[in-house]
CSV table of C-alpha atoms in Angstrom, one decimal:
chain,number,residue,atom,x,y,z
A,11,ILE,CA,0.0,0.0,0.0
A,12,ARG,CA,2.6,2.4,1.0
A,13,GLY,CA,5.1,1.3,-1.7
A,14,GLN,CA,2.6,1.9,-4.6
A,15,GLY,CA,2.7,-1.8,-5.3
A,16,PHE,CA,-1.0,-1.9,-6.0
A,17,GLU,CA,-2.8,-0.9,-9.1
A,18,LEU,CA,-6.5,-1.1,-10.6
A,19,VAL,CA,-7.1,-2.4,-14.1
A,20,TYR,CA,-10.8,-1.8,-15.6
A,21,GLN,CA,-13.1,-4.1,-17.3
A,22,PRO,CA,-16.0,-2.8,-19.4
A,23,ILE,CA,-19.7,-3.5,-18.5
A,24,VAL,CA,-21.8,-3.0,-21.5
A,25,ALA,CA,-25.4,-2.1,-22.0
A,26,VAL,CA,-27.5,-4.7,-23.8
A,27,GLN,CA,-29.7,-2.1,-25.3
A,28,GLY,CA,-26.8,0.6,-25.4
A,29,GLY,CA,-26.3,3.4,-23.1
A,30,GLU,CA,-24.3,6.8,-22.9
A,31,ASP,CA,-22.6,5.9,-19.7
A,32,ALA,CA,-19.1,4.3,-19.4
A,33,GLN,CA,-19.1,1.7,-16.7
A,34,TYR,CA,-16.1,-0.5,-15.6
A,35,GLN,CA,-15.4,-3.0,-13.0
A,36,THR,CA,-12.4,-2.3,-11.1
A,37,LEU,CA,-10.0,-5.2,-10.6
A,38,LEU,CA,-7.2,-5.0,-8.0
A,39,ARG,CA,-3.7,-6.3,-8.8
A,40,MET,CA,-0.3,-6.2,-7.1
A,41,ARG,CA,2.9,-6.2,-9.2
A,42,GLU,CA,5.4,-8.3,-7.8
A,43,PRO,CA,9.4,-7.7,-8.3
A,44,ASP,CA,9.5,-9.9,-11.4
A,45,GLY,CA,6.8,-7.8,-13.1
A,46,ARG,CA,3.9,-10.5,-12.7
A,47,LEU,CA,0.5,-9.1,-11.8
A,48,MET,CA,-1.0,-11.1,-8.8
A,49,PRO,CA,-4.6,-11.2,-9.4
A,50,THR,CA,-7.3,-10.7,-6.8
A,51,GLY,CA,-8.0,-14.3,-6.1
A,52,GLU,CA,-4.4,-14.7,-5.0
A,53,LEU,CA,-4.1,-11.4,-3.2
A,54,ILE,CA,-7.2,-11.1,-1.1
A,55,PRO,CA,-7.1,-14.2,0.8
A,56,VAL,CA,-3.6,-13.3,2.1
A,57,ALA,CA,-4.7,-9.7,2.9
A,58,ALA,CA,-7.7,-10.9,4.7
A,59,ARG,CA,-5.4,-13.2,7.0
A,60,ALA,CA,-3.3,-10.4,7.8
A,61,ASN,CA,-6.3,-8.0,8.7
A,62,LEU,CA,-5.3,-5.6,5.9
A,63,MET,CA,-8.7,-5.5,4.1
A,64,LEU,CA,-9.9,-2.2,5.6
A,65,GLU,CA,-6.7,-0.4,4.7
A,66,ILE,CA,-6.7,-2.1,1.1
A,67,ASP,CA,-10.5,-1.5,0.4
A,68,ARG,CA,-9.9,2.2,1.3
A,69,TRP,CA,-6.9,2.3,-1.0
A,70,VAL,CA,-9.0,1.1,-3.8
A,71,LEU,CA,-11.9,3.5,-3.2
A,72,ASP,CA,-9.5,6.4,-2.9
A,73,THR,CA,-7.8,5.3,-6.5
A,74,ALA,CA,-11.3,4.6,-7.9
A,75,ILE,CA,-12.4,8.2,-6.8
A,76,ALA,CA,-9.4,9.9,-8.1
A,77,MET,CA,-10.1,8.3,-11.7
A,78,LEU,CA,-13.6,9.4,-11.4
A,79,ARG,CA,-12.6,13.0,-10.5
A,80,ASP,CA,-10.1,13.0,-13.4
A,81,GLY,CA,-12.7,11.6,-15.8
A,82,GLY,CA,-15.3,14.1,-14.7
A,83,GLU,CA,-12.8,16.9,-15.4
A,84,SER,CA,-12.5,15.5,-19.1
A,85,GLY,CA,-16.3,15.6,-19.5
A,86,ARG,CA,-16.7,11.8,-19.6
A,87,GLN,CA,-19.6,10.3,-17.8
A,88,THR,CA,-18.3,7.2,-15.8
A,89,ARG,CA,-19.3,4.5,-13.4
A,90,LEU,CA,-17.1,2.4,-11.4
A,91,PHE,CA,-18.1,-1.0,-9.9
A,92,VAL,CA,-15.7,-1.5,-6.8
A,93,PRO,CA,-15.8,-4.8,-5.0
A,94,GLN,CA,-15.4,-4.4,-1.1
A,95,ALA,CA,-15.0,-6.9,1.8
A,96,ILE,CA,-18.0,-7.4,3.9
A,97,ASP,CA,-15.9,-6.5,7.0
A,98,THR,CA,-15.1,-3.1,5.4
A,99,LEU,CA,-18.8,-2.2,5.5
A,100,ARG,CA,-19.1,-3.4,9.0
A,101,GLU,CA,-16.9,-0.6,10.0
A,102,PRO,CA,-19.2,1.9,11.8
A,103,ASP,CA,-17.7,5.1,10.2
A,104,GLN,CA,-17.3,3.6,6.6
A,105,ALA,CA,-20.3,5.3,5.1
A,106,THR,CA,-19.3,8.6,6.4
A,107,TRP,CA,-15.5,8.1,5.5
A,108,LEU,CA,-16.7,7.5,2.0
A,109,ALA,CA,-19.2,10.2,1.7
A,110,GLU,CA,-16.5,12.7,2.9
A,111,ARG,CA,-14.0,11.3,0.2
A,112,LEU,CA,-16.6,11.8,-2.4
A,113,SER,CA,-17.3,15.2,-1.3
A,114,ALA,CA,-13.7,16.4,-1.0
A,115,ALA,CA,-12.9,15.0,-4.7
A,116,GLY,CA,-16.3,16.8,-6.2
A,117,VAL,CA,-17.4,13.3,-7.3
A,118,ALA,CA,-21.1,12.4,-7.2
A,119,GLY,CA,-22.0,9.1,-5.2
A,120,SER,CA,-24.0,7.9,-8.3
A,121,ALA,CA,-20.6,7.5,-10.0
A,122,LEU,CA,-19.6,4.7,-7.6
A,123,VAL,CA,-21.1,1.1,-7.1
A,124,ILE,CA,-19.9,-0.9,-4.1
A,125,GLU,CA,-20.0,-4.5,-5.0
A,126,LEU,CA,-20.6,-7.2,-2.2
A,127,ARG,CA,-20.7,-11.0,-2.3
A,128,THR,CA,-24.2,-12.3,-1.8
A,129,ASP,CA,-23.1,-15.2,0.5
A,130,ASP,CA,-21.5,-12.7,2.6
A,131,VAL,CA,-24.4,-10.3,2.9
A,132,VAL,CA,-26.8,-13.3,3.6
A,133,VAL,CA,-24.7,-13.8,7.0
A,134,HIS,CA,-24.0,-10.2,7.8
A,135,GLN,CA,-27.1,-8.3,6.6
A,136,GLN,CA,-28.0,-7.1,9.9
A,137,SER,CA,-24.6,-5.7,10.7
A,138,ILE,CA,-24.3,-3.8,7.3
A,139,ASP,CA,-27.8,-2.7,7.0
A,140,ALA,CA,-27.3,0.9,8.3
A,141,THR,CA,-24.3,1.4,6.3
A,142,CYS,CA,-25.9,0.2,3.1
A,143,HIS,CA,-28.8,2.6,3.5
A,144,ALA,CA,-26.4,5.5,4.4
A,145,LEU,CA,-24.5,4.9,1.1
A,146,SER,CA,-27.8,4.7,-0.6
A,147,ASP,CA,-28.8,8.0,0.9
A,148,ALA,CA,-25.5,9.5,-0.4
A,149,GLY,CA,-26.4,8.3,-4.0
A,150,VAL,CA,-23.7,5.3,-4.0
A,151,GLY,CA,-25.1,2.3,-5.6
A,152,LEU,CA,-25.0,-1.1,-4.1
A,153,CYS,CA,-24.5,-4.6,-6.1
A,154,LEU,CA,-24.8,-8.2,-4.9
A,155,SER,CA,-22.2,-10.4,-7.0
A,156,ARG,CA,-22.5,-14.1,-7.5
A,157,PHE,CA,-26.4,-13.7,-6.9
A,158,GLU,CA,-28.4,-17.0,-7.0
A,159,LEU,CA,-32.2,-16.9,-6.6
A,160,GLY,CA,-33.2,-18.9,-3.4
A,161,ASP,CA,-35.0,-18.6,0.0
A,162,GLN,CA,-32.2,-16.8,1.8
A,163,THR,CA,-31.2,-14.5,-1.2
A,164,ARG,CA,-34.7,-13.5,-2.4
A,165,PRO,CA,-35.5,-11.3,0.5
A,166,LEU,CA,-32.2,-9.2,-0.1
A,167,LEU,CA,-34.0,-7.8,-3.1
A,168,GLU,CA,-36.3,-6.1,-1.0
A,169,ARG,CA,-34.8,-5.3,2.2
A,170,LEU,CA,-31.6,-3.7,0.9
A,171,PRO,CA,-31.3,-0.4,-1.1
A,172,LEU,CA,-29.8,-2.4,-4.2
A,173,ALA,CA,-29.3,-1.0,-7.8
A,174,TYR,CA,-27.7,-4.0,-9.4
A,175,VAL,CA,-27.3,-7.8,-9.1
A,176,LYS,CA,-24.5,-10.0,-10.9
A,177,LEU,CA,-25.4,-13.5,-11.7
A,178,ALA,CA,-23.9,-16.6,-10.2
A,179,ALA,CA,-21.7,-18.5,-12.4
A,180,ARG,CA,-24.5,-21.3,-12.8
A,181,TYR,CA,-26.4,-19.1,-14.9
A,182,LEU,CA,-23.8,-18.3,-17.4
A,183,GLU,CA,-22.9,-21.6,-18.9
A,184,ALA,CA,-23.2,-21.9,-22.7
A,185,ASN,CA,-25.6,-24.7,-22.6
A,186,LEU,CA,-27.9,-24.2,-19.9
A,187,ALA,CA,-30.6,-26.7,-18.7
A,188,GLN,CA,-34.2,-25.7,-19.2
A,189,ASP,CA,-34.9,-25.6,-15.5
A,190,VAL,CA,-31.8,-23.3,-15.0
A,191,ARG,CA,-33.1,-21.1,-18.0
A,192,ASP,CA,-36.6,-20.8,-16.4
A,193,GLU,CA,-35.0,-19.8,-13.0
A,194,LEU,CA,-32.8,-17.2,-14.7
A,195,ARG,CA,-35.9,-15.5,-16.2
A,196,VAL,CA,-37.7,-15.6,-12.9
A,197,LEU,CA,-34.7,-14.0,-11.4
A,198,ILE,CA,-34.3,-11.3,-14.0
A,199,ASP,CA,-38.1,-10.5,-13.6
A,200,GLU,CA,-37.9,-10.3,-9.8
A,201,ALA,CA,-34.9,-8.0,-10.0
A,202,HIS,CA,-36.8,-5.7,-12.4
A,203,ARG,CA,-39.8,-5.6,-10.4
A,204,HIS,CA,-37.7,-4.1,-7.5
A,205,ASN,CA,-36.0,-1.6,-10.1
A,206,LEU,CA,-32.6,-3.5,-10.1
A,207,GLN,CA,-30.6,-4.1,-13.1
A,208,VAL,CA,-29.0,-7.4,-13.8
A,209,ILE,CA,-25.3,-8.0,-14.9
A,210,GLY,CA,-24.0,-11.1,-16.5
A,211,HIS,CA,-20.5,-11.7,-15.3
A,212,ARG,CA,-17.6,-13.4,-17.0
A,213,VAL,CA,-19.4,-13.9,-20.3
A,214,GLU,CA,-16.9,-15.6,-22.5
A,215,ASP,CA,-18.8,-16.7,-25.6
A,216,ALA,CA,-21.4,-15.6,-28.1
A,217,GLN,CA,-23.9,-18.5,-27.1
A,218,SER,CA,-24.0,-17.4,-23.4
A,219,ALA,CA,-24.2,-13.8,-24.4
A,220,ALA,CA,-27.3,-14.6,-26.7
A,221,THR,CA,-28.9,-16.7,-23.9
A,222,LEU,CA,-28.7,-13.7,-21.6
A,223,TRP,CA,-30.0,-11.2,-24.1
A,224,MET,CA,-33.0,-13.4,-24.6
A,225,SER,CA,-33.4,-13.8,-21.0
A,226,GLY,CA,-33.8,-9.9,-20.6
A,227,ILE,CA,-30.5,-9.1,-19.0
A,228,ASP,CA,-29.3,-5.4,-18.7
A,229,PHE,CA,-25.5,-5.6,-18.9
A,230,ILE,CA,-23.0,-8.0,-19.9
A,231,GLN,CA,-19.2,-7.9,-18.4
A,232,GLY,CA,-16.5,-10.2,-20.2
C-alpha cells in the first residue's frame, strides 16, 4: 500500500440495449518484483489473513474516486463498480468516510457502485444494514455479486437498497438446462420488479451472451 505496489485495471460493463454512460469493473492487482501482476484471487485471501482488508479497500476506493474525478474533468460520464470486503462495510464509520472522500473530490455518489458478495451479505445483513442505507442516501449504488435466487437471497432484493445484481456462475454456462433457464428468467423478472438491473459476469462466448440477452439481462461483462 505504502510502496505503490497495487494498481487497478478496468473491465467494461456493456449495456445490452446501448447506453451513454461508460461503466467499468475495477480489479485490484499487485505487481511483484518480477513484473507479474498478482490477481485478486491470490491477493485477497492473504490480505484478509493479515487483517489488511480495510486499509486495502480504502486504497481501492481512493484510487477509484481519483479516476472518477479526473474523468469528470474531461467531460466523460463514468461509473465504477468497486468490490469491497464485507468486514469493511461493517466498520461503523465507513459510510461517513466514503461520503467525505467523494465530497472532497467533487465526485457524485452515483458514479460509484459498491459490490458485495451475496453469500457474505446473507450472513452479515443486519450488521451492514445501516451502512448500506447510508451509502444509498449518499447516492452510492450497491450491487450483489454471485447472486443466485433462493429462499435466503430473495428477501435481499426487497430489504436492501440495491441497484444491481450480478449473476452466479451457474447462470452463465453456454448450454443451460431448461430448468436453469426458467430460473434465470424468474430471477431477472424479480430483479426488474424491484427496479434493479442485472449483470452477466464473465461472459466468455457468444452463445452465453445470446442466452442472457433473450432472458432480458441489462448488462454484460466479459
